[in-house]
Coordinates of C-alpha atoms in Angstrom, one line a residue:
M1 CA -21.6 50.3 91.9
E2 CA -22.9 46.8 92.3
F3 CA -22.8 44.4 89.4
Y4 CA -24.6 41.1 89.4
I5 CA -24.5 38.4 86.7
N6 CA -27.2 35.7 87.0
G7 CA -27.6 36.6 90.7
E8 CA -23.9 36.5 91.5
L9 CA -22.0 39.6 92.7
I10 CA -19.1 40.3 90.3
D11 CA -16.1 42.5 91.0
V12 CA -16.0 45.1 88.2
T13 CA -13.4 47.8 87.6
L14 CA -14.6 50.9 85.9
E15 CA -12.4 52.5 83.2
N16 CA -13.9 55.7 81.6
E17 CA -17.6 54.8 81.9
K18 CA -19.6 57.9 82.6
N19 CA -23.2 56.7 82.2
I20 CA -25.2 53.5 82.4
G21 CA -25.0 53.0 78.6
D22 CA -21.2 53.0 78.8
V23 CA -21.2 50.2 81.3
L24 CA -23.8 48.2 79.3
K25 CA -21.7 48.7 76.1
S26 CA -18.5 47.4 77.8
F27 CA -20.4 44.5 79.2
E28 CA -21.9 43.6 75.8
I29 CA -18.3 43.5 74.3
T30 CA -17.2 41.2 77.1
C31 CA -20.2 39.0 76.5
E32 CA -19.5 38.7 72.8
Q33 CA -15.9 37.8 73.5
N34 CA -17.1 35.0 75.8
K35 CA -19.9 33.7 73.7
L36 CA -22.6 35.0 76.0
A37 CA -25.7 37.0 75.4
T38 CA -27.7 39.3 77.7
I39 CA -31.4 38.3 78.0
A40 CA -32.5 40.6 80.8
I41 CA -31.3 43.8 82.4
K42 CA -32.3 45.3 85.7
I43 CA -31.0 48.7 86.9
D44 CA -31.6 49.7 90.5
G45 CA -34.3 46.9 90.7
N46 CA -36.2 48.1 87.6
I47 CA -36.4 45.9 84.5
V48 CA -35.1 47.7 81.4
S49 CA -37.3 47.1 78.5
A50 CA -36.4 47.8 74.8
Q51 CA -38.5 50.9 74.9
D52 CA -36.8 52.3 78.1
F53 CA -33.3 51.3 77.0
D54 CA -32.1 54.6 75.5
I55 CA -33.5 56.7 78.4
T56 CA -31.9 54.4 81.0
A57 CA -28.6 54.2 79.1
A58 CA -28.3 58.0 79.1
K59 CA -28.5 58.2 83.0
P60 CA -25.3 59.1 84.8
L61 CA -23.5 56.4 86.7
K62 CA -23.7 56.8 90.5
P63 CA -21.8 55.0 93.2
E64 CA -25.0 53.2 94.3
T65 CA -26.1 52.2 90.8
K66 CA -27.0 48.5 90.9
F67 CA -26.8 46.4 87.7
E68 CA -28.4 42.9 87.5
M69 CA -27.7 41.1 84.3
T70 CA -29.2 37.8 83.2
V71 CA -27.0 36.1 80.6
I72 CA -27.1 32.9 78.6
S73 CA -24.1 31.2 77.0
E74 CA -23.9 29.6 73.6
N75 CA -23.0 26.4 75.4
D76 CA -26.2 26.6 77.6
V77 CA -28.3 26.7 74.4
T78 CA -26.5 23.7 72.9
V79 CA -26.8 21.7 76.1
S80 CA -30.5 22.6 76.4
L81 CA -31.2 21.5 72.8
N82 CA -29.2 18.3 73.2
S83 CA -31.1 17.4 76.4
L84 CA -34.2 17.1 74.2
V85 CA -32.9 14.4 71.9
Q86 CA -33.8 11.5 74.3
P87 CA -37.3 12.8 75.3
F88 CA -38.1 13.3 71.6
E89 CA -36.9 9.8 70.7
S90 CA -38.9 8.3 73.6
I91 CA -42.1 9.9 72.7
L92 CA -42.1 8.9 69.0
E93 CA -43.5 5.4 69.7
E94 CA -46.0 6.7 72.2
I95 CA -47.4 9.2 69.6
K96 CA -48.0 6.3 67.2
E97 CA -50.1 4.6 69.9
I98 CA -52.4 7.6 70.5
P99 CA -55.1 6.4 68.0
L100 CA -55.0 2.9 69.4
H101 CA -55.5 4.2 73.0
L102 CA -58.4 6.3 71.8
Q103 CA -60.1 3.4 70.0
K104 CA -59.7 1.2 73.1
G105 CA -61.2 4.0 75.3
E106 CA -57.8 4.6 77.0
D107 CA -58.3 8.3 76.8
A108 CA -56.2 9.0 79.9
Q109 CA -53.1 7.3 78.4
A110 CA -53.6 9.2 75.1
H111 CA -53.9 12.5 76.9
K112 CA -50.8 11.8 79.0
T113 CA -48.8 11.3 75.7
I114 CA -50.3 14.5 74.2
T115 CA -49.4 16.5 77.3
A116 CA -45.9 15.1 77.3
L117 CA -45.6 15.9 73.6
A118 CA -46.8 19.5 74.2
D119 CA -44.3 19.9 77.0
I120 CA -41.4 18.7 74.9
I121 CA -42.4 20.9 72.0
D122 CA -42.7 23.9 74.4
Q123 CA -39.2 23.2 75.7
F124 CA -37.8 23.0 72.2
C125 CA -39.5 26.3 71.2
H126 CA -38.1 28.0 74.3
A127 CA -34.5 26.7 73.7
A128 CA -34.8 27.4 69.9
T129 CA -35.6 31.1 70.5
Y130 CA -32.2 31.6 72.1
T131 CA -30.4 30.3 69.0
A132 CA -31.1 33.7 67.3
L133 CA -28.7 35.2 69.9
F134 CA -25.8 33.2 68.4
P135 CA -26.5 33.2 64.7
E136 CA -23.0 32.1 63.6
T137 CA -23.2 28.9 65.6
F138 CA -26.9 28.0 65.0
Q139 CA -27.5 29.3 61.5
S140 CA -26.8 25.8 60.2
L141 CA -29.4 24.3 62.5
K142 CA -32.1 23.2 60.1
V143 CA -35.0 20.7 60.4
D144 CA -35.7 18.9 57.2
E145 CA -33.8 21.6 55.2
K146 CA -36.0 24.3 56.8
T147 CA -34.8 27.1 59.0
L148 CA -36.3 27.0 62.5
G149 CA -38.7 29.8 61.6
E150 CA -39.9 28.0 58.5
F151 CA -40.2 24.7 60.4
F152 CA -42.2 26.2 63.2
E153 CA -44.5 28.0 60.8
D154 CA -45.2 24.7 59.0
F155 CA -45.5 22.6 62.2
S156 CA -47.8 25.0 64.0
S157 CA -50.5 24.4 61.4
V158 CA -50.1 20.7 61.8
L159 CA -50.5 21.0 65.6
E160 CA -53.5 23.2 65.1
D161 CA -55.2 20.5 63.0
F162 CA -54.2 17.9 65.6
K163 CA -55.8 19.9 68.3
N164 CA -59.0 20.3 66.4
A165 CA -59.1 16.5 65.7
L166 CA -58.6 15.8 69.4
E167 CA -61.5 18.2 70.3
N168 CA -63.7 16.5 67.8
K169 CA -62.6 13.0 68.9
D170 CA -61.8 12.2 65.3
T171 CA -59.6 9.2 65.8
I172 CA -58.9 8.6 62.1
T173 CA -57.6 12.1 61.6
I174 CA -55.7 12.0 64.9
G175 CA -54.0 8.7 63.8
D176 CA -53.2 10.1 60.3
L177 CA -51.7 13.3 61.7
A178 CA -49.8 11.5 64.4
E179 CA -48.2 8.9 62.0
Y180 CA -47.8 10.9 58.8
E181 CA -47.3 14.5 60.0
I182 CA -46.2 14.7 63.6
C183 CA -43.8 11.7 63.8
P184 CA -41.8 12.6 60.7
R185 CA -41.3 16.1 62.1
I186 CA -40.3 14.9 65.5
T187 CA -37.8 12.6 63.8
G188 CA -36.5 15.6 61.8
I189 CA -36.1 17.6 65.0
T190 CA -34.2 14.7 66.6
E191 CA -31.9 14.3 63.6
A192 CA -31.2 18.1 63.5
L193 CA -30.4 18.2 67.2
K194 CA -28.0 15.2 67.0
K195 CA -25.9 17.1 64.5
L196 CA -25.3 19.8 67.1
K197 CA -23.2 17.5 69.3

């Protein structure tokens, strides 16, 4: 049996594991003890989806069975979220300048800021999805007293309005949304992330 974790071959000693599910169960217990979570499983080169899990788990263990596990640690999630504090703080002032850039015909500068904002929000969403794997640690992570789910639900409608205003080149609405809706929420995210340290 070959066992890889994040691409690295690991020396594993079998105890009484008879099938693939037994090995996965033992591995999951080890992950929990070490504040790790499995985010992807490959058996013999095939990705194991949630639908296929039970069928794959029931298969007998063979000497040539190859396990490839992708794991993430609680610390990885914290580091990833903390790394966004500075970019969020940096972009706050730039967001406030978007309407001014558009009024001056500096569309390229405005779009550069909007693209950067979209990238940072995307990174935050990606990192935030992993917080659900470690509920005990991240359940206290709230943005403006909202859970991450509630915050994203609220923020997505603001971003949709912002996108529509940009498409319509409505500089007044863009300015209002940037200053009164987006900036306060970015500040909220930043403050929430700072509490993680």
